[in-house]
PDB file of N, CA and C in Angstrom:
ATOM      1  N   UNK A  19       0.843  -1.166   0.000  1.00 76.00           N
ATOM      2  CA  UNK A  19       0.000   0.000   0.000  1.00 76.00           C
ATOM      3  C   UNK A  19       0.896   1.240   0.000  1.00 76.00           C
ATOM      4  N   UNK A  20       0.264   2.690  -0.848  1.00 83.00           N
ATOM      5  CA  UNK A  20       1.295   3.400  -0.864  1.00 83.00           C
ATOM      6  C   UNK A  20       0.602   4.464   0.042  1.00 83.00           C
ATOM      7  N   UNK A  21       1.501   5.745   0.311  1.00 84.00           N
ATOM      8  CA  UNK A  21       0.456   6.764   0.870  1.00 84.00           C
ATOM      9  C   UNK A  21       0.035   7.556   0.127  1.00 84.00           C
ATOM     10  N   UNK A  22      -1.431   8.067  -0.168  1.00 80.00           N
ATOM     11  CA  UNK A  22      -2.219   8.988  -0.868  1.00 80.00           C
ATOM     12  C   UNK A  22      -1.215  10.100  -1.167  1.00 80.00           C
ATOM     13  N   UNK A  23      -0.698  10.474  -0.131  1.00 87.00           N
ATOM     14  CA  UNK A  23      -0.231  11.635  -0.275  1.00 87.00           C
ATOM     15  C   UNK A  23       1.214  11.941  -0.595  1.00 87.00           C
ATOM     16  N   UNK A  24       2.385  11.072   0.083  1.00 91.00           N
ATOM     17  CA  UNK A  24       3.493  11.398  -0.538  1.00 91.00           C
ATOM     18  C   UNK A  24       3.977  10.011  -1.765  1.00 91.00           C
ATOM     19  N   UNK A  25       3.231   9.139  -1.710  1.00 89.00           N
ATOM     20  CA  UNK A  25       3.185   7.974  -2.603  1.00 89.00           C
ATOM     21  C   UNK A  25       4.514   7.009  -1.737  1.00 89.00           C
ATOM     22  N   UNK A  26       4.800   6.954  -0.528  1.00 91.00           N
ATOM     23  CA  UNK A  26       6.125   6.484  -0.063  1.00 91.00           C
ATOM     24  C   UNK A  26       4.908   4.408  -0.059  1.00 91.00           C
ATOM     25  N   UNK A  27       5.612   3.918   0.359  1.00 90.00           N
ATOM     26  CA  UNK A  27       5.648   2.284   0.070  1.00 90.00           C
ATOM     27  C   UNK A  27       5.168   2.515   1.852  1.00 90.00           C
ATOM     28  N   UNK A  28       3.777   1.877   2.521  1.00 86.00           N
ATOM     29  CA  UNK A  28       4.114   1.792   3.568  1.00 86.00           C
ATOM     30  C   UNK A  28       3.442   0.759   4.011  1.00 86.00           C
ATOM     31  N   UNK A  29       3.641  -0.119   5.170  1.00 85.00           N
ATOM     32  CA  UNK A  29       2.592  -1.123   5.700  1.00 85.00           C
ATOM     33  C   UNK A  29       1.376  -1.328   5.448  1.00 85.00           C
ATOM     34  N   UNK A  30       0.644  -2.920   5.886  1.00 77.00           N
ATOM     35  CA  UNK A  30      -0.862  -1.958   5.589  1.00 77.00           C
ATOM     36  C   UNK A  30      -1.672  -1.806   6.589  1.00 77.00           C
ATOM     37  N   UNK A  31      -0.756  -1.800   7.572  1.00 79.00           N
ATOM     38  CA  UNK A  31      -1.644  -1.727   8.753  1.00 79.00           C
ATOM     39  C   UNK A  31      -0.975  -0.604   9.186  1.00 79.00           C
ATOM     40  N   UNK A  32      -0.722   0.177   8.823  1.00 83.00           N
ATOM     41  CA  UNK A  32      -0.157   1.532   9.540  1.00 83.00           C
ATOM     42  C   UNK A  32      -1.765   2.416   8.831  1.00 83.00           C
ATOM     43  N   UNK A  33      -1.898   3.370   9.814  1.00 82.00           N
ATOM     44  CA  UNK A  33      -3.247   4.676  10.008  1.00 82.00           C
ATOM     45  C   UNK A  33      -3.198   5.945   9.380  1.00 82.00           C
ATOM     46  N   UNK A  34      -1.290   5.854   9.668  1.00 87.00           N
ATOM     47  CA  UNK A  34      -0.737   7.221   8.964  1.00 87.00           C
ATOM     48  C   UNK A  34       0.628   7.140   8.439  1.00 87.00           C
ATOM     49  N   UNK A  35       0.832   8.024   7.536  1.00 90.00           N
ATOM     50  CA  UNK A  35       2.037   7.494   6.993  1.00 90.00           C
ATOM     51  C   UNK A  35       3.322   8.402   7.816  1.00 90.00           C
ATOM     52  N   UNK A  36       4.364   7.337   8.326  1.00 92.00           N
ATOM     53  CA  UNK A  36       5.450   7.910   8.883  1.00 92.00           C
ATOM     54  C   UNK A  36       6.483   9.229   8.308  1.00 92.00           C
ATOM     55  N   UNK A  37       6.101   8.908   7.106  1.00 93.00           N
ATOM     56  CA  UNK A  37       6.980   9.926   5.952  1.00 93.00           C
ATOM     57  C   UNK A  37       6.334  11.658   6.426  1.00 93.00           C
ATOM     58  N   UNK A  38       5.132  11.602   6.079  1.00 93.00           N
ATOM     59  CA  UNK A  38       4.313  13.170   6.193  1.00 93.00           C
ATOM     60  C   UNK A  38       2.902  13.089   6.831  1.00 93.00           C
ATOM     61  N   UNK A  39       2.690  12.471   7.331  1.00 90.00           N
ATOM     62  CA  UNK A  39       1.971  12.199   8.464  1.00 90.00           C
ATOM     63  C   UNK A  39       0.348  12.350   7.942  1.00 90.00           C
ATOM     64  N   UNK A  40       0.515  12.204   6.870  1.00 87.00           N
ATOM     65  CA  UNK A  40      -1.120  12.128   5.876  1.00 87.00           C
ATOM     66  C   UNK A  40      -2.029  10.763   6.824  1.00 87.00           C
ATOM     67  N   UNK A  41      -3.002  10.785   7.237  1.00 85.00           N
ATOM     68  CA  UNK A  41      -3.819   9.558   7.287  1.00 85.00           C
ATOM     69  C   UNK A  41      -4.354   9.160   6.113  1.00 85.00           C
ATOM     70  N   UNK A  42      -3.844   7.696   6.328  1.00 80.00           N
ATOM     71  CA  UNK A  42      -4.327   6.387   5.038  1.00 80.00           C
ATOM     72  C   UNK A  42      -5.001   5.879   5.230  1.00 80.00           C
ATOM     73  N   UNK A  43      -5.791   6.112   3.864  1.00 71.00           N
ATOM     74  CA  UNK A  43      -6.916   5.908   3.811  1.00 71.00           C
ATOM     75  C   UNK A  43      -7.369   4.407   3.697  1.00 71.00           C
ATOM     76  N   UNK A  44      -7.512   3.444   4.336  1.00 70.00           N
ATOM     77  CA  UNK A  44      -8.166   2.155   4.548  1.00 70.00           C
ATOM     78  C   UNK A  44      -9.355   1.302   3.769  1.00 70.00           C
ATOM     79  N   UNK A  45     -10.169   2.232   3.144  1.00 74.00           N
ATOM     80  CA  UNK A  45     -11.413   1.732   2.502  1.00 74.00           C
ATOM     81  C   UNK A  45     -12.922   2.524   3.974  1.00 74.00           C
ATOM     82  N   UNK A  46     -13.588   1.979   3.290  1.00 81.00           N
ATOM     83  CA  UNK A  46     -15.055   2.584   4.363  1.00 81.00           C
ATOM     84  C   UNK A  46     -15.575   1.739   5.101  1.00 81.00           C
ATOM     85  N   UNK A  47     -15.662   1.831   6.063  1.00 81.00           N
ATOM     86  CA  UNK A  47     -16.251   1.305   7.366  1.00 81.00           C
ATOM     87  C   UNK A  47     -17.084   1.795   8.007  1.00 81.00           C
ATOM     88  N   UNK A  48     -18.581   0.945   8.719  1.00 84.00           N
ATOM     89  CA  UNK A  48     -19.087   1.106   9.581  1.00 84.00           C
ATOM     90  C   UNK A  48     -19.203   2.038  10.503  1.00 84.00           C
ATOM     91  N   UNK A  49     -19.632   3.399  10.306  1.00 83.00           N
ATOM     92  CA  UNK A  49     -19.366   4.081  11.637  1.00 83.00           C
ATOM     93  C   UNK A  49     -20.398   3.579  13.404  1.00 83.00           C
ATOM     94  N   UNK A  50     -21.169   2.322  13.182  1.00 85.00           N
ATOM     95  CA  UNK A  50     -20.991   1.551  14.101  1.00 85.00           C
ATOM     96  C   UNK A  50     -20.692   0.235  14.555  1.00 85.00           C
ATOM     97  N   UNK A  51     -20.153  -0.414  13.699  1.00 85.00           N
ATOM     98  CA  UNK A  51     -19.390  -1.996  14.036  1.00 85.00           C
ATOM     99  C   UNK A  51     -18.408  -1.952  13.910  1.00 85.00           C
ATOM    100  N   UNK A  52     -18.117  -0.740  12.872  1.00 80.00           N
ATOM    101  CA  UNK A  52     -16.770  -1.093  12.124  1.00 80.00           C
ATOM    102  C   UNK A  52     -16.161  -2.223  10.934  1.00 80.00           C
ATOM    103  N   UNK A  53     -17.750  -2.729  10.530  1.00 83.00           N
ATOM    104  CA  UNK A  53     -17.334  -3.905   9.671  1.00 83.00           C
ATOM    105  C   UNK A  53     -16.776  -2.964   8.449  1.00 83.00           C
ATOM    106  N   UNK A  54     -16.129  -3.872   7.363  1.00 83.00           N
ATOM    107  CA  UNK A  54     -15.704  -3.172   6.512  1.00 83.00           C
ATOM    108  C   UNK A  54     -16.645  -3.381   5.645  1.00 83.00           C
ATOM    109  N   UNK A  55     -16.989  -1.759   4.914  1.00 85.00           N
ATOM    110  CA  UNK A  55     -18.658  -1.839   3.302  1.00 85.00           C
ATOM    111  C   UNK A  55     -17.960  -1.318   2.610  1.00 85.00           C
ATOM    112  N   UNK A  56     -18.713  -0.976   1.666  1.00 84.00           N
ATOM    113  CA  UNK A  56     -18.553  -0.932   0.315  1.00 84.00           C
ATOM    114  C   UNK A  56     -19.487   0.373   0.073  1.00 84.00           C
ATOM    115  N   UNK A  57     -19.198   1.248  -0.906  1.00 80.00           N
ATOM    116  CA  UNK A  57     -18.876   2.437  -1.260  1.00 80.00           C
ATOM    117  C   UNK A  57     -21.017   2.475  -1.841  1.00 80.00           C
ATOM    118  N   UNK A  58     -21.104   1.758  -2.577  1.00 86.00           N
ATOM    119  CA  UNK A  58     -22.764   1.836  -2.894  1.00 86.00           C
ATOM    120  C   UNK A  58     -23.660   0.906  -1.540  1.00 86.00           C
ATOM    121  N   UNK A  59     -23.323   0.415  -0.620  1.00 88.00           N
ATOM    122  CA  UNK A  59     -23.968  -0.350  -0.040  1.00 88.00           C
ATOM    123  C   UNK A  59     -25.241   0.666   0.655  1.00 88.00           C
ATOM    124  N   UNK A  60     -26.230   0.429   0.753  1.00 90.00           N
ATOM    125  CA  UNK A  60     -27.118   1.283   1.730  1.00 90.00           C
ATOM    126  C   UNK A  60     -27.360   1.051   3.053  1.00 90.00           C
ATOM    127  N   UNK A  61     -27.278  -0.692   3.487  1.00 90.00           N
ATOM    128  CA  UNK A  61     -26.570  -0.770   5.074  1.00 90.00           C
ATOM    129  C   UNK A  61     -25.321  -1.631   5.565  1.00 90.00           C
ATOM    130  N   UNK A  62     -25.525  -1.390   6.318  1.00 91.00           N
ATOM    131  CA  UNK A  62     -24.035  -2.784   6.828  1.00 91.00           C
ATOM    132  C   UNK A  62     -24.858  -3.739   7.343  1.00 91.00           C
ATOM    133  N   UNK A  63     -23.754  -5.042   6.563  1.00 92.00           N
ATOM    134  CA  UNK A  63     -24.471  -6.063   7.034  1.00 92.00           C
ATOM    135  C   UNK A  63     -24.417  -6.969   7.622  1.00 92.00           C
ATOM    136  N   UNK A  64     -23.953  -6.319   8.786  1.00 92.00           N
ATOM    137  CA  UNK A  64     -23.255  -6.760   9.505  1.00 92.00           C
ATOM    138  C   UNK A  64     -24.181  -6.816  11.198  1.00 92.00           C
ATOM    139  N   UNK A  65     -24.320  -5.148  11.252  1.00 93.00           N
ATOM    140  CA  UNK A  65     -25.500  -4.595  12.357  1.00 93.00           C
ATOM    141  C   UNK A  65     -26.935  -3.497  11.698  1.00 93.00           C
ATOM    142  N   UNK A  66     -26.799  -3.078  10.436  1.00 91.00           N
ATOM    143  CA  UNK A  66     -28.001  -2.721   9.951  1.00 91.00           C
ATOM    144  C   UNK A  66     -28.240  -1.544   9.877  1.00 91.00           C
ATOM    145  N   UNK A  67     -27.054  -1.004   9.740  1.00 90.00           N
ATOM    146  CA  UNK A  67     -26.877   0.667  10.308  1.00 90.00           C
ATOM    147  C   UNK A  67     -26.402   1.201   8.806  1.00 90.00           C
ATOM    148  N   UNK A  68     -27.757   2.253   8.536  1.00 90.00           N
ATOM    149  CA  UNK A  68     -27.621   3.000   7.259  1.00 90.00           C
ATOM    150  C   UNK A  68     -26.364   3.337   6.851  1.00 90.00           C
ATOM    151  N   UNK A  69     -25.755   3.435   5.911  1.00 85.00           N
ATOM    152  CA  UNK A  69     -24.535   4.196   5.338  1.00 85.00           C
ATOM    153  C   UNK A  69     -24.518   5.308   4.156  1.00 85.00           C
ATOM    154  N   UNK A  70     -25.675   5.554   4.000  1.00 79.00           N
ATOM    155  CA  UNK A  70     -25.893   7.012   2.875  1.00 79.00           C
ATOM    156  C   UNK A  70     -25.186   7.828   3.953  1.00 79.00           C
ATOM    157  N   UNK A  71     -24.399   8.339   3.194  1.00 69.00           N
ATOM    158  CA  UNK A  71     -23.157   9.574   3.571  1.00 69.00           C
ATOM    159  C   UNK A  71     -22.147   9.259   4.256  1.00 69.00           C
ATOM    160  N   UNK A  72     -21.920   7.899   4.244  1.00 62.00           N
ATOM    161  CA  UNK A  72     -20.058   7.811   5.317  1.00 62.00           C
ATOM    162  C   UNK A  72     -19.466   8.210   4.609  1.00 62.00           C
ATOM    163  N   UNK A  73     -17.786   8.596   5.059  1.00 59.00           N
ATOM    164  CA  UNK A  73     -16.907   8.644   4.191  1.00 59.00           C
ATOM    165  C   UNK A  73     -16.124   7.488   4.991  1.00 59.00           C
ATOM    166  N   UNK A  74     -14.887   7.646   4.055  1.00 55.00           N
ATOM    167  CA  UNK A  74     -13.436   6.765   4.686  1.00 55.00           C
ATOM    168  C   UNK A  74     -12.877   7.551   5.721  1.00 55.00           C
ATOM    169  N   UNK A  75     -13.126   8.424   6.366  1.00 49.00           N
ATOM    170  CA  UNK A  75     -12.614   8.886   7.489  1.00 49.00           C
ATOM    171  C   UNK A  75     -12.970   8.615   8.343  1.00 49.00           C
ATOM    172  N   UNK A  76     -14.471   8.093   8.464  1.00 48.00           N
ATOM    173  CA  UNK A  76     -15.217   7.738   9.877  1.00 48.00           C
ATOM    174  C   UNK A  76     -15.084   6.362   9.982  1.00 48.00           C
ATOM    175  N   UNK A  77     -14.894   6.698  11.556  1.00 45.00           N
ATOM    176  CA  UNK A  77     -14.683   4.983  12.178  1.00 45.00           C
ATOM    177  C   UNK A  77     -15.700   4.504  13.159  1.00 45.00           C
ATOM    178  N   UNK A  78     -15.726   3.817  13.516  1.00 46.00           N
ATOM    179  CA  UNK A  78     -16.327   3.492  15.032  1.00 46.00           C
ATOM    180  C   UNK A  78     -16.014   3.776  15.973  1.00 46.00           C
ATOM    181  N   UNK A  79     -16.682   4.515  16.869  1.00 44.00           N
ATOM    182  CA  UNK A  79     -16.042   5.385  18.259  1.00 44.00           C
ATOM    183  C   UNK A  79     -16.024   3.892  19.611  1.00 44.00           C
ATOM    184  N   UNK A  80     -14.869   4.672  20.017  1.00 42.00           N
ATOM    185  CA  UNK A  80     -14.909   3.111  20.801  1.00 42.00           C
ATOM    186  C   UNK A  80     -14.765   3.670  22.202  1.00 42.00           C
ATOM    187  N   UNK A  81     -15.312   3.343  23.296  1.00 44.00           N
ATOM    188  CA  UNK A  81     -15.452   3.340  24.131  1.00 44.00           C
ATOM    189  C   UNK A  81     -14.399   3.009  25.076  1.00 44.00           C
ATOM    190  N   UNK A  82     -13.307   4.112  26.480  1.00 48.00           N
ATOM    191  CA  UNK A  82     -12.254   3.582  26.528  1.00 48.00           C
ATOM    192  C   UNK A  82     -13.120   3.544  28.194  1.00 48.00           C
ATOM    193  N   UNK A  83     -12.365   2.381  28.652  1.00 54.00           N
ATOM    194  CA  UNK A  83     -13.084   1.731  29.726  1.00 54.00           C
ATOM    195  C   UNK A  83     -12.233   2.551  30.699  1.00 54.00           C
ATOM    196  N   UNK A  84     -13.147   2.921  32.021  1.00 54.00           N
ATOM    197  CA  UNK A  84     -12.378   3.382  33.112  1.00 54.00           C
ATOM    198  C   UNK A  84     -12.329   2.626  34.097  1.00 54.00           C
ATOM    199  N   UNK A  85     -11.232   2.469  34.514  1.00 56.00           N
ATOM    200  CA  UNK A  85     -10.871   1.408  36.200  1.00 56.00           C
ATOM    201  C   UNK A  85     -12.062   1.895  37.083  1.00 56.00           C
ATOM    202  N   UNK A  86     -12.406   1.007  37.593  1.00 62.00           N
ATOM    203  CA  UNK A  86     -13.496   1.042  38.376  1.00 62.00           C
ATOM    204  C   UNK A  86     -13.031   1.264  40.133  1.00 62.00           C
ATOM    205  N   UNK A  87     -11.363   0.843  40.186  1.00 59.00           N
ATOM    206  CA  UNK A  87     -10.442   0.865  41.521  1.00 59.00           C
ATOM    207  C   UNK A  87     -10.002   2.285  41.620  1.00 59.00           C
ATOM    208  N   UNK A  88      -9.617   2.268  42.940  1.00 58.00           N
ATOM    209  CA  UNK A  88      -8.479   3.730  42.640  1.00 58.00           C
ATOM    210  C   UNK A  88      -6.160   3.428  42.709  1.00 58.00           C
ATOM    211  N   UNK A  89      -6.427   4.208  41.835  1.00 58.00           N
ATOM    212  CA  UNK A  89      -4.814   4.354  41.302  1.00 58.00           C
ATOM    213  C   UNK A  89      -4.365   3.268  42.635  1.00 58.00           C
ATOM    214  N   UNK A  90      -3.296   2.464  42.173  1.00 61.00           N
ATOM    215  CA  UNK A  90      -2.189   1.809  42.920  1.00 61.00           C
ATOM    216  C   UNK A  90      -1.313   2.836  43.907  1.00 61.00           C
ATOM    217  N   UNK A  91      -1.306   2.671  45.065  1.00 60.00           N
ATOM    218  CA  UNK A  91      -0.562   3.327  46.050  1.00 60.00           C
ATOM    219  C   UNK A  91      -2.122   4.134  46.922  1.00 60.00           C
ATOM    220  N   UNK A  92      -3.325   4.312  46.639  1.00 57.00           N
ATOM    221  CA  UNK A  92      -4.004   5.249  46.822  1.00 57.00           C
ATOM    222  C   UNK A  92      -5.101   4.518  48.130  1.00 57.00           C
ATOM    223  N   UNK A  93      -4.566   4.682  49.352  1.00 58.00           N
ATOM    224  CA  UNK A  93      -5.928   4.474  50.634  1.00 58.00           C
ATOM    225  C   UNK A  93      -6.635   5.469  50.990  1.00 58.00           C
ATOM    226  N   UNK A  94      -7.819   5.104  51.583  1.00 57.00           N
ATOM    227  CA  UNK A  94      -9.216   6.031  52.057  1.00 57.00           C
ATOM    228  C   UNK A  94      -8.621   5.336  53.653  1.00 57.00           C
ATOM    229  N   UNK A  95      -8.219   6.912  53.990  1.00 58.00           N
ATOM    230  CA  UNK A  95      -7.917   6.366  55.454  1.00 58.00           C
ATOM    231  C   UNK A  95      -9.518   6.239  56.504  1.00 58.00           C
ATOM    232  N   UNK A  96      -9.496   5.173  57.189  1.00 58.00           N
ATOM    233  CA  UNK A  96     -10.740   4.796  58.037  1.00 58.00           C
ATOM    234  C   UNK A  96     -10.837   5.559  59.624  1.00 58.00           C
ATOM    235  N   UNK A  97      -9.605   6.322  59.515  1.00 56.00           N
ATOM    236  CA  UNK A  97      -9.354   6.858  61.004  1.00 56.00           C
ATOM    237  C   UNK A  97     -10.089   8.485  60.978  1.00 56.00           C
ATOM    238  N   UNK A  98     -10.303   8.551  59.870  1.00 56.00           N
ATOM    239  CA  UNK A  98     -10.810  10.403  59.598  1.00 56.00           C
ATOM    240  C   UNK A  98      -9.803  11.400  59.897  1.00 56.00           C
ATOM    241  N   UNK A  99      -8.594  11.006  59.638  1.00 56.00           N
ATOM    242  CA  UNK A  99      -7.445  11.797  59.711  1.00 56.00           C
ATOM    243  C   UNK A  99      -7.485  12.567  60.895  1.00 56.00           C
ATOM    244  N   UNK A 100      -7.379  11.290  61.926  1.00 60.00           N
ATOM    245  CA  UNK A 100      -7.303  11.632  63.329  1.00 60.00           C
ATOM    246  C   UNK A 100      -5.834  10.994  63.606  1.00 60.00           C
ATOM    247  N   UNK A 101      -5.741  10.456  62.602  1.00 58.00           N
ATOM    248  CA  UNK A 101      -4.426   9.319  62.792  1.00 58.00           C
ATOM    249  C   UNK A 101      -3.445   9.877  63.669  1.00 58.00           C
ATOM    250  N   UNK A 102      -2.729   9.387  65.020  1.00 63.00           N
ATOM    251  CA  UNK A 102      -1.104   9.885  65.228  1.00 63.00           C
ATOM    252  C   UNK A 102      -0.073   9.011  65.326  1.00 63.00           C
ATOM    253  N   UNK A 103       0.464   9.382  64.466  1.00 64.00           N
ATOM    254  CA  UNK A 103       2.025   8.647  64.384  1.00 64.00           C
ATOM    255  C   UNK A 103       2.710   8.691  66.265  1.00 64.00           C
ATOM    256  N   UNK A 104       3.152   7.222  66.505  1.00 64.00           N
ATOM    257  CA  UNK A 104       3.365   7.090  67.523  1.00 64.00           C
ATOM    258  C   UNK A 104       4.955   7.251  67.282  1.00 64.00           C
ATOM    259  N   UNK A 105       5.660   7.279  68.313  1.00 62.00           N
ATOM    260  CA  UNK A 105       6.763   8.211  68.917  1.00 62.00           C
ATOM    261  C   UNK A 105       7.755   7.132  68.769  1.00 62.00           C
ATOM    262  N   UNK A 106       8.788   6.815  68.314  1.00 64.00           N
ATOM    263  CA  UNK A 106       9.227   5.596  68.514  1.00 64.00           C
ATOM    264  C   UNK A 106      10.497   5.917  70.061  1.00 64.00           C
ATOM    265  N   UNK A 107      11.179   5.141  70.515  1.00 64.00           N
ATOM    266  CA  UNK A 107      12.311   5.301  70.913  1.00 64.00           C
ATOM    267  C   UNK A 107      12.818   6.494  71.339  1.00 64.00           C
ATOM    268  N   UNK A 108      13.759   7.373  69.701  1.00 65.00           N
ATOM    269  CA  UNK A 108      13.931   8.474  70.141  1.00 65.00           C
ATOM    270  C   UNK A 108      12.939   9.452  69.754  1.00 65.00           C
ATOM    271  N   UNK A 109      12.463   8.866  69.401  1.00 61.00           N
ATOM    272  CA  UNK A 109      11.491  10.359  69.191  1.00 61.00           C
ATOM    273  C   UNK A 109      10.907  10.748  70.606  1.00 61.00           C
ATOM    274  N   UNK A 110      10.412   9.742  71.381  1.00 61.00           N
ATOM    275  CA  UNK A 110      10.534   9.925  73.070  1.00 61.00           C
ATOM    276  C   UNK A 110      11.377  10.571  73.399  1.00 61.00           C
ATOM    277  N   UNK A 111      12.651  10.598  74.125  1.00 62.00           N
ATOM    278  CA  UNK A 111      13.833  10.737  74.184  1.00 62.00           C
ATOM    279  C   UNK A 111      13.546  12.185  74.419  1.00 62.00           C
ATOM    280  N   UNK A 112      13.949  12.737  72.786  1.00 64.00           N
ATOM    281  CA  UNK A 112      14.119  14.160  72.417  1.00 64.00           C
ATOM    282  C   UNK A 112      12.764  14.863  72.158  1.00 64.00           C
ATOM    283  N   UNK A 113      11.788  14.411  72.672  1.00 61.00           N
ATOM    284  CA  UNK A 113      10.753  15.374  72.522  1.00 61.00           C
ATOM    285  C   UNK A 113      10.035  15.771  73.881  1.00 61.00           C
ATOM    286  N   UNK A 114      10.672  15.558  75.406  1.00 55.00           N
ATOM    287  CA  UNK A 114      10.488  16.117  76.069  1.00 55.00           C
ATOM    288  C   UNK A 114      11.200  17.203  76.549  1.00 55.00           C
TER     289      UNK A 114
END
């Protein structure tokens, strides 16, 4: 596959071309399955979803999942930030 735009030789699974950063163009797809159609088709037939007016630019929006936990390292302290750090040794010592 070449790129539309600077004609360089590139993968065919690359989105954009490394040379000038044109997005390559793939063929037309589904803007909701993402199956791959065809340029006269009137639906996909895949999920049934009209295609009068896609272009090759539109894709399927995809949904990015959010952690349902909180970040690694991150506690809900249970004390209500009454907490006190106890005194060890010297901290006795030198704090009277």
């Amino acid at each position: 596959m070449n790129c539309p735009n600077c004609q360089q030789n590139l993968q065919n699974d690359f989105r954009f071309c490394p040379y000038c950063g044109s997005e390559v163009n793939r063929g037309l797809f589904c803007p909701s399955c993402g199956n791959k159609v065809e340029q006269n088709w009137v639906s996909c037939p895949q999920c049934g979803t009209a295609l009068k007016g896609i272009t090759s630019s539109q894709a399927p929006q995809q949904q990015i999942p959010r952690p349902e936990h909180q970040p690694y390292g991150y506690r809900h302290s249970s004390s209500g930030g009454k907490h006190r750090r106890k005194k060890g040794f010297l901290g006795g010592l030198f704090s009277s």
